[in-house]
CSV table of C-alpha atoms in Angstrom, one decimal:
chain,number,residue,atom,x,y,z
A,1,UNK,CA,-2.2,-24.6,44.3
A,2,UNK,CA,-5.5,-23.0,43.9
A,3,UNK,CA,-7.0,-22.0,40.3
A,4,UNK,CA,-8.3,-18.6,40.5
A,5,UNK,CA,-12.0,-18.2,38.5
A,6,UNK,CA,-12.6,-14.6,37.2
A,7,UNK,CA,-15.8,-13.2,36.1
A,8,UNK,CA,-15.5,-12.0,32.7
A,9,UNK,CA,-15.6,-8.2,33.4
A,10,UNK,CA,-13.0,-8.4,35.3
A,11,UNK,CA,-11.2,-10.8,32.8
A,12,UNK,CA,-11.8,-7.9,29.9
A,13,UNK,CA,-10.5,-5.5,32.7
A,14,UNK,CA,-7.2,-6.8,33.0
A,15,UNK,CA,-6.6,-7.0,29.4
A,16,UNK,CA,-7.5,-3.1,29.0
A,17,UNK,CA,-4.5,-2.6,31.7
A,18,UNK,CA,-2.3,-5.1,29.9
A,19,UNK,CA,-2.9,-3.0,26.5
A,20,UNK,CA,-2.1,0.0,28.4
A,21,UNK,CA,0.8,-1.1,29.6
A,22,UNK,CA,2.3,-2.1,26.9
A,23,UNK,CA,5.1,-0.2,25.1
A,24,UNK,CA,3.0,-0.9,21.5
A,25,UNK,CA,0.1,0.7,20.8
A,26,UNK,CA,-3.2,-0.6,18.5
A,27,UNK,CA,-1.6,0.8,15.0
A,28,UNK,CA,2.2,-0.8,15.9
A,29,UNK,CA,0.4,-4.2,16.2
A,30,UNK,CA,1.4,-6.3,13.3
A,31,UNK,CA,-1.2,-7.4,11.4
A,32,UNK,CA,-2.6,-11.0,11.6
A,33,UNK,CA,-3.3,-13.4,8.7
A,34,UNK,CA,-6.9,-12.8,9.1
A,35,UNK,CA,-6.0,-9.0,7.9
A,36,UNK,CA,-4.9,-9.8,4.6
A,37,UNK,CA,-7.1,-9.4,1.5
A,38,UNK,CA,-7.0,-12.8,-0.6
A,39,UNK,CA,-8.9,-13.2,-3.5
A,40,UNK,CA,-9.1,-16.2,-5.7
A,41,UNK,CA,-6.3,-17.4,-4.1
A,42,UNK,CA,-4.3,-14.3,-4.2
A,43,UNK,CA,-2.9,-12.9,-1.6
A,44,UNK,CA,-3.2,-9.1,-1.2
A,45,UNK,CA,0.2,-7.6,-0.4
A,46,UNK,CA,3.6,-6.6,-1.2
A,47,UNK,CA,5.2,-8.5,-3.4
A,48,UNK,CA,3.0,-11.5,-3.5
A,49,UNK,CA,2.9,-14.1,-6.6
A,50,UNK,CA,-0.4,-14.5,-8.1
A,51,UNK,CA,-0.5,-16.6,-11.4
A,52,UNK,CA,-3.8,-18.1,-13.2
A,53,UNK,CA,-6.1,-16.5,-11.4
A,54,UNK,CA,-8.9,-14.3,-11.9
A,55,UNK,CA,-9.2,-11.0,-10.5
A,56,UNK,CA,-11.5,-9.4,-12.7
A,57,UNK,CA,-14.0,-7.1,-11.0
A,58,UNK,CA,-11.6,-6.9,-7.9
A,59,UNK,CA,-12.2,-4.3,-5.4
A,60,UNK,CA,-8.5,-3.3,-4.9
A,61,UNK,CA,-8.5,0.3,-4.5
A,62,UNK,CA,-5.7,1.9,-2.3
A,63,UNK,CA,-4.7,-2.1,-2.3
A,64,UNK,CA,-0.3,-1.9,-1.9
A,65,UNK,CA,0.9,-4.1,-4.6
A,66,UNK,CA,4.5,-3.0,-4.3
A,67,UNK,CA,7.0,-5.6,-6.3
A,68,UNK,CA,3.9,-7.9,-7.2
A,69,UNK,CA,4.7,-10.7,-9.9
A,70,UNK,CA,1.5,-11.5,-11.7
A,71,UNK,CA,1.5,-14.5,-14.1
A,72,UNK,CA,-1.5,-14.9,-16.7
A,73,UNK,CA,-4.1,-12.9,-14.5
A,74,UNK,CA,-7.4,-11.8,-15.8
A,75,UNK,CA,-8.0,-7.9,-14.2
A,76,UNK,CA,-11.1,-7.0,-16.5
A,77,UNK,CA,-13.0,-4.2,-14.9
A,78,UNK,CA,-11.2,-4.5,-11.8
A,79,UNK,CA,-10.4,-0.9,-9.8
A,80,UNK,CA,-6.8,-0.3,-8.8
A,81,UNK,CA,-7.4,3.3,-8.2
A,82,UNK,CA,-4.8,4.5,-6.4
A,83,UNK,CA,-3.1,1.3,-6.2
A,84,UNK,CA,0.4,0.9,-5.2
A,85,UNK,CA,2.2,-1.0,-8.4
A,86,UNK,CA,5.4,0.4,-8.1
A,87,UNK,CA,8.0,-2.0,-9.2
A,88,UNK,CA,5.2,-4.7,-9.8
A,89,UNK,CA,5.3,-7.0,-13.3
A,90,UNK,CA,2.4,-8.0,-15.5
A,91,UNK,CA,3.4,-11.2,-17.3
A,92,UNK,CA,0.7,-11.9,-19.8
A,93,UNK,CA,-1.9,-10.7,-18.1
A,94,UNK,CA,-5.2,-8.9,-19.4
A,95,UNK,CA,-5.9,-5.5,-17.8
A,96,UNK,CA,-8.5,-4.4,-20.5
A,97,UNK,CA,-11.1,-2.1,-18.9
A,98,UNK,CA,-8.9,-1.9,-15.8
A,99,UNK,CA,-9.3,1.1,-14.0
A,100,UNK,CA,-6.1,2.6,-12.9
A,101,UNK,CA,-6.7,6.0,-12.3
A,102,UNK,CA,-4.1,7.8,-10.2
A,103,UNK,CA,-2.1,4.6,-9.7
A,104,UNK,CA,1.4,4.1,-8.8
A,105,UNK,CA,3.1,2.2,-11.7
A,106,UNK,CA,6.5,3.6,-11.1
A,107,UNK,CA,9.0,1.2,-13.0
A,108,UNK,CA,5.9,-1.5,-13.5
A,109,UNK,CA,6.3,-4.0,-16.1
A,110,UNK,CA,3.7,-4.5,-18.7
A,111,UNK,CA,5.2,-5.8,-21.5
A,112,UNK,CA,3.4,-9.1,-23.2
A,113,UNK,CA,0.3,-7.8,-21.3
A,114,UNK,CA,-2.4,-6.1,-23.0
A,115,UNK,CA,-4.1,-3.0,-21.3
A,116,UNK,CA,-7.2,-2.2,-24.0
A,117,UNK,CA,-9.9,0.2,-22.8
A,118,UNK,CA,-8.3,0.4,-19.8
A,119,UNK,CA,-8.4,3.7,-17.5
A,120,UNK,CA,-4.6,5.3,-17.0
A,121,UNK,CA,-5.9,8.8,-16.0
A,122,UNK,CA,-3.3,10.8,-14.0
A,123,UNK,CA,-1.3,7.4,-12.8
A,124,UNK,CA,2.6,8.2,-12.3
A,125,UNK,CA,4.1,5.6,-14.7
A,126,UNK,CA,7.5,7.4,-14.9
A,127,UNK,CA,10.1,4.5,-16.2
A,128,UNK,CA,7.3,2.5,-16.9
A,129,UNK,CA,8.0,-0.6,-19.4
A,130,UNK,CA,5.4,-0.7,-22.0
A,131,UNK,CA,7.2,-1.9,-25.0
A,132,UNK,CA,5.1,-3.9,-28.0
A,133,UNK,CA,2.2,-3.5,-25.0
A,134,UNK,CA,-1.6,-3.4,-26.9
A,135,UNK,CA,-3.2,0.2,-25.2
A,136,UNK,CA,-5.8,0.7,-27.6
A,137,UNK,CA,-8.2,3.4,-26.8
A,138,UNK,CA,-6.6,3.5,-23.0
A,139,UNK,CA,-6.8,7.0,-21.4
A,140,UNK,CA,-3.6,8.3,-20.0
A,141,UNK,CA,-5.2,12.0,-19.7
A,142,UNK,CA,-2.9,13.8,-17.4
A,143,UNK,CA,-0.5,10.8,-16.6
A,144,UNK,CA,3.3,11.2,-15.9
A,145,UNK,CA,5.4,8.8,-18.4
A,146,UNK,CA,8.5,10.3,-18.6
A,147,UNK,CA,11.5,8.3,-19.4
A,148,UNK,CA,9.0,5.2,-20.5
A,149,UNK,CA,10.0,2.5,-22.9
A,150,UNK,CA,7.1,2.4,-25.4
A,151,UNK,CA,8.6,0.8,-28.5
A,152,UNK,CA,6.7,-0.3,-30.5
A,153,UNK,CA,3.7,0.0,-28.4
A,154,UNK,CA,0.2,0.3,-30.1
A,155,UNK,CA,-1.7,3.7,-29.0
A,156,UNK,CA,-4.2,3.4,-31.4
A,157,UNK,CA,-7.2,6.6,-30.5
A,158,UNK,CA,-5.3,6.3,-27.3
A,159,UNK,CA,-6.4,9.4,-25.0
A,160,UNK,CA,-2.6,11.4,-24.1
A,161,UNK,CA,-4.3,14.5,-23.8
A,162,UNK,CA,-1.7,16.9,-21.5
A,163,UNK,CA,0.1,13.5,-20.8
A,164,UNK,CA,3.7,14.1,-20.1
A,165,UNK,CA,6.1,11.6,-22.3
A,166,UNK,CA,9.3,13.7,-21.8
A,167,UNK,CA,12.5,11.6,-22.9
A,168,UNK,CA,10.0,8.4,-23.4
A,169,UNK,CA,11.0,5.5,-26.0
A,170,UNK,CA,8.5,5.7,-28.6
A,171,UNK,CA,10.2,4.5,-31.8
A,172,UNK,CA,7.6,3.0,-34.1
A,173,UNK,CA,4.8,2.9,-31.9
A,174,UNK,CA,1.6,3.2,-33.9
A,175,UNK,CA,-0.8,6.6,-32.5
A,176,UNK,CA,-3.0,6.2,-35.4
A,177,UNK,CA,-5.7,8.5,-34.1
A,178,UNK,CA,-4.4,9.5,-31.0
A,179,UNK,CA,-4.9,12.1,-28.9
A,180,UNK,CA,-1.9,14.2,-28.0
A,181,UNK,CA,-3.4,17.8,-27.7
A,182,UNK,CA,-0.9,19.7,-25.0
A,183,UNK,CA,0.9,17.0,-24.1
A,184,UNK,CA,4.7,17.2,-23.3
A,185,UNK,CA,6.9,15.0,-25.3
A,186,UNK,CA,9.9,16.9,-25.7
A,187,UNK,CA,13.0,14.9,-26.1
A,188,UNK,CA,10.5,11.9,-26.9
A,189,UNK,CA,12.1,9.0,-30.2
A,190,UNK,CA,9.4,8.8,-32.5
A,191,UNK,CA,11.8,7.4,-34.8
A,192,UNK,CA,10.0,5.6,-37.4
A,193,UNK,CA,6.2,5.9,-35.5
A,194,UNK,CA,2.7,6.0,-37.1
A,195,UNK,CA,0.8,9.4,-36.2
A,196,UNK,CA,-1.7,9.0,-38.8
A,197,UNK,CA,-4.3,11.3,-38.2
A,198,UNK,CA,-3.0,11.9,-34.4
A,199,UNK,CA,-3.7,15.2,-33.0
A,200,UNK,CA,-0.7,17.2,-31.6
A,201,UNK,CA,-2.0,20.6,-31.0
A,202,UNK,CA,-0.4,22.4,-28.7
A,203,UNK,CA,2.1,19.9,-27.7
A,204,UNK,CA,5.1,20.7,-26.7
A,205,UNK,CA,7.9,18.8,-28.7
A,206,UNK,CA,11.1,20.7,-28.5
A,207,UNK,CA,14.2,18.3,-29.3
A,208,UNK,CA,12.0,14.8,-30.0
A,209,UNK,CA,12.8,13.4,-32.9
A,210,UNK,CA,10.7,12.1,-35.6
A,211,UNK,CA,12.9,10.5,-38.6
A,212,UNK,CA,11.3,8.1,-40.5
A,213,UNK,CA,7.9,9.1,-38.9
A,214,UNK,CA,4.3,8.2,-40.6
A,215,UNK,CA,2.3,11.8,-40.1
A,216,UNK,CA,0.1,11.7,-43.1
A,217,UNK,CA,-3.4,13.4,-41.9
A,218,UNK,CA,-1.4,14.6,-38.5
A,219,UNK,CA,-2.9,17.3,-37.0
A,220,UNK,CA,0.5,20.1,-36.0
A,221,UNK,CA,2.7,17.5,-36.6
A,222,UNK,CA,6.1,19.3,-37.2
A,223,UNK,CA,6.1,20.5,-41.1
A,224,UNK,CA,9.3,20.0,-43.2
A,225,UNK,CA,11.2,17.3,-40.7
C-alpha cells in the first residue's frame, strides 16, 4: 500500500467538507472538557460538588449552576448575576457581598449559610429556603419570594422595598429596621416577628397574620391587631 502525503490546505479542505457533511452542526457539538469553567478546583456546571474552596471574587455571571451542592465555600464579592441556582444548596457557605442580582434561586437552599451585604435585587427566589439564614442589610428590592420559608431569618435594615413575600414563612424573623415600603406580603406568618422600626408603607398585607408580633416604632404597621 502506498501512504498518501497531503499538503495542509488541502488537509484543512477536506475537514470543511467533512463538517458540512455532517448531520451535526457547530452549536449540536457537545462541549469538550476544555469548555468547562473550573475555578479553584470547582467545576462550573450543573450540578457539580464544590466543598472548601474559595470562590470569592468569581466571575460567574450567566454561569448555570442548576442543582449545585456547595459545602463551606467562601463567595465574597463574587457576581452571580443572572446565575442559574435553581435547585442548588448552600451548606455553610458565606455569600456576604455576593452579587446576585436577577438570579435564579428557585427552591435554592441557604439555610446555615449567611448572605450579609449581599446583593438580591430582582432574583426569583420563589420557594426559596432561608430559614434562621443571617441577611443583614441584603437588598431584595424588587425580588420574587413568594411561598419562602424565612423563619426565623434575621432581616435586620434588610432592603424589601416592592419585594413580593406573598404566602412566605416569616414567623419570628427579626426586620428591625427593615425596609418594606410597597411590598406585597399578603397571606405572609409574621407570627411572633420583630418589626421594630420597619417601614411598611404602602404594603400590601391583606390576610398575613401578625399575632404575637414586635411592631413598637413600626412605621403603617397594622393598628389594633
Amino acid at each position: 500500500m502506498f501512504a498518501i502525503q497531503l499538503s495542509t490546505s488541502v488537509k484543512y479542505q477536506l475537514l470543511g467538507l467533512l463538517l458540512i457533511m455532517s448531520p451535526y452542526s457547530a452549536a449540536t457539538i457537545p462541549a469538550f472538557e476544555d469548555d468547562v469553567k473550573v475555578i479553584n478546583g470547582c467545576v462550573i456546571q450543573p450540578e457539580t460538588i464544590c466543598s472548601n474552596t474559595n470562590l470569592s471574587n468569581a466571575d460567574l455571571k450567566h454561569a448555570d449552576l442548576q442543582g449545585a451542592i456547595f459545602i463551606n465555600v467562601k463567595f465574597t464579592h463574587a457576581d452571580l448575576r443572572h446565575a442559574n441556582l435553581s435547585y442548588a444548596t448552600f451548606k455553610k457557605s458565606d455569600l456576604a457581598h455576593v452579587d446576585l442580582a436577577s438570579a435564579n434561586l428557585r427552591h435554592a437552599d441557604l439555610r446555615t449559610s449567611k448572605v450579609r451585604n449581599a446583593n438580591l435585587e430582582g432574583v426569583d427566589g420563589w420557594a426559596l429556603f432561608g430559614q434562621g439564614v443571617d441577611f443583614t442589610h441584603a437588598n431584595f428590592m424588587g425580588a420574587n419570594l413568594d411561598q419562602a420559608r424565612l423563619s426565623g431569618a434575621i432581616m435586620i435594615k434588610a432592603n424589601f422595598r416592592a419585594a413580593r413575600l406573598e404566602r412566605v414563612w416569616m414567623n419570628k424573623a427579626n426586620f428591625e429596621k427593615a425596609n418594606l415600603i410597597n411590598a406585597n406580603i399578603q397571606e405572609a406568618k409574621l407570627n411572633g416577628a420583630n418589626l421594630h422600626q420597619a417601614n411598611l408603607t404602602g404594603a400590601r398585607i391583606h390576610y398575613a397574620t401578625f399575632q404575637d408580633t414586635f411592631m413598637e416604632g413600626c412605621i403603617r404597621c397594622p393598628v389594633n391587631w
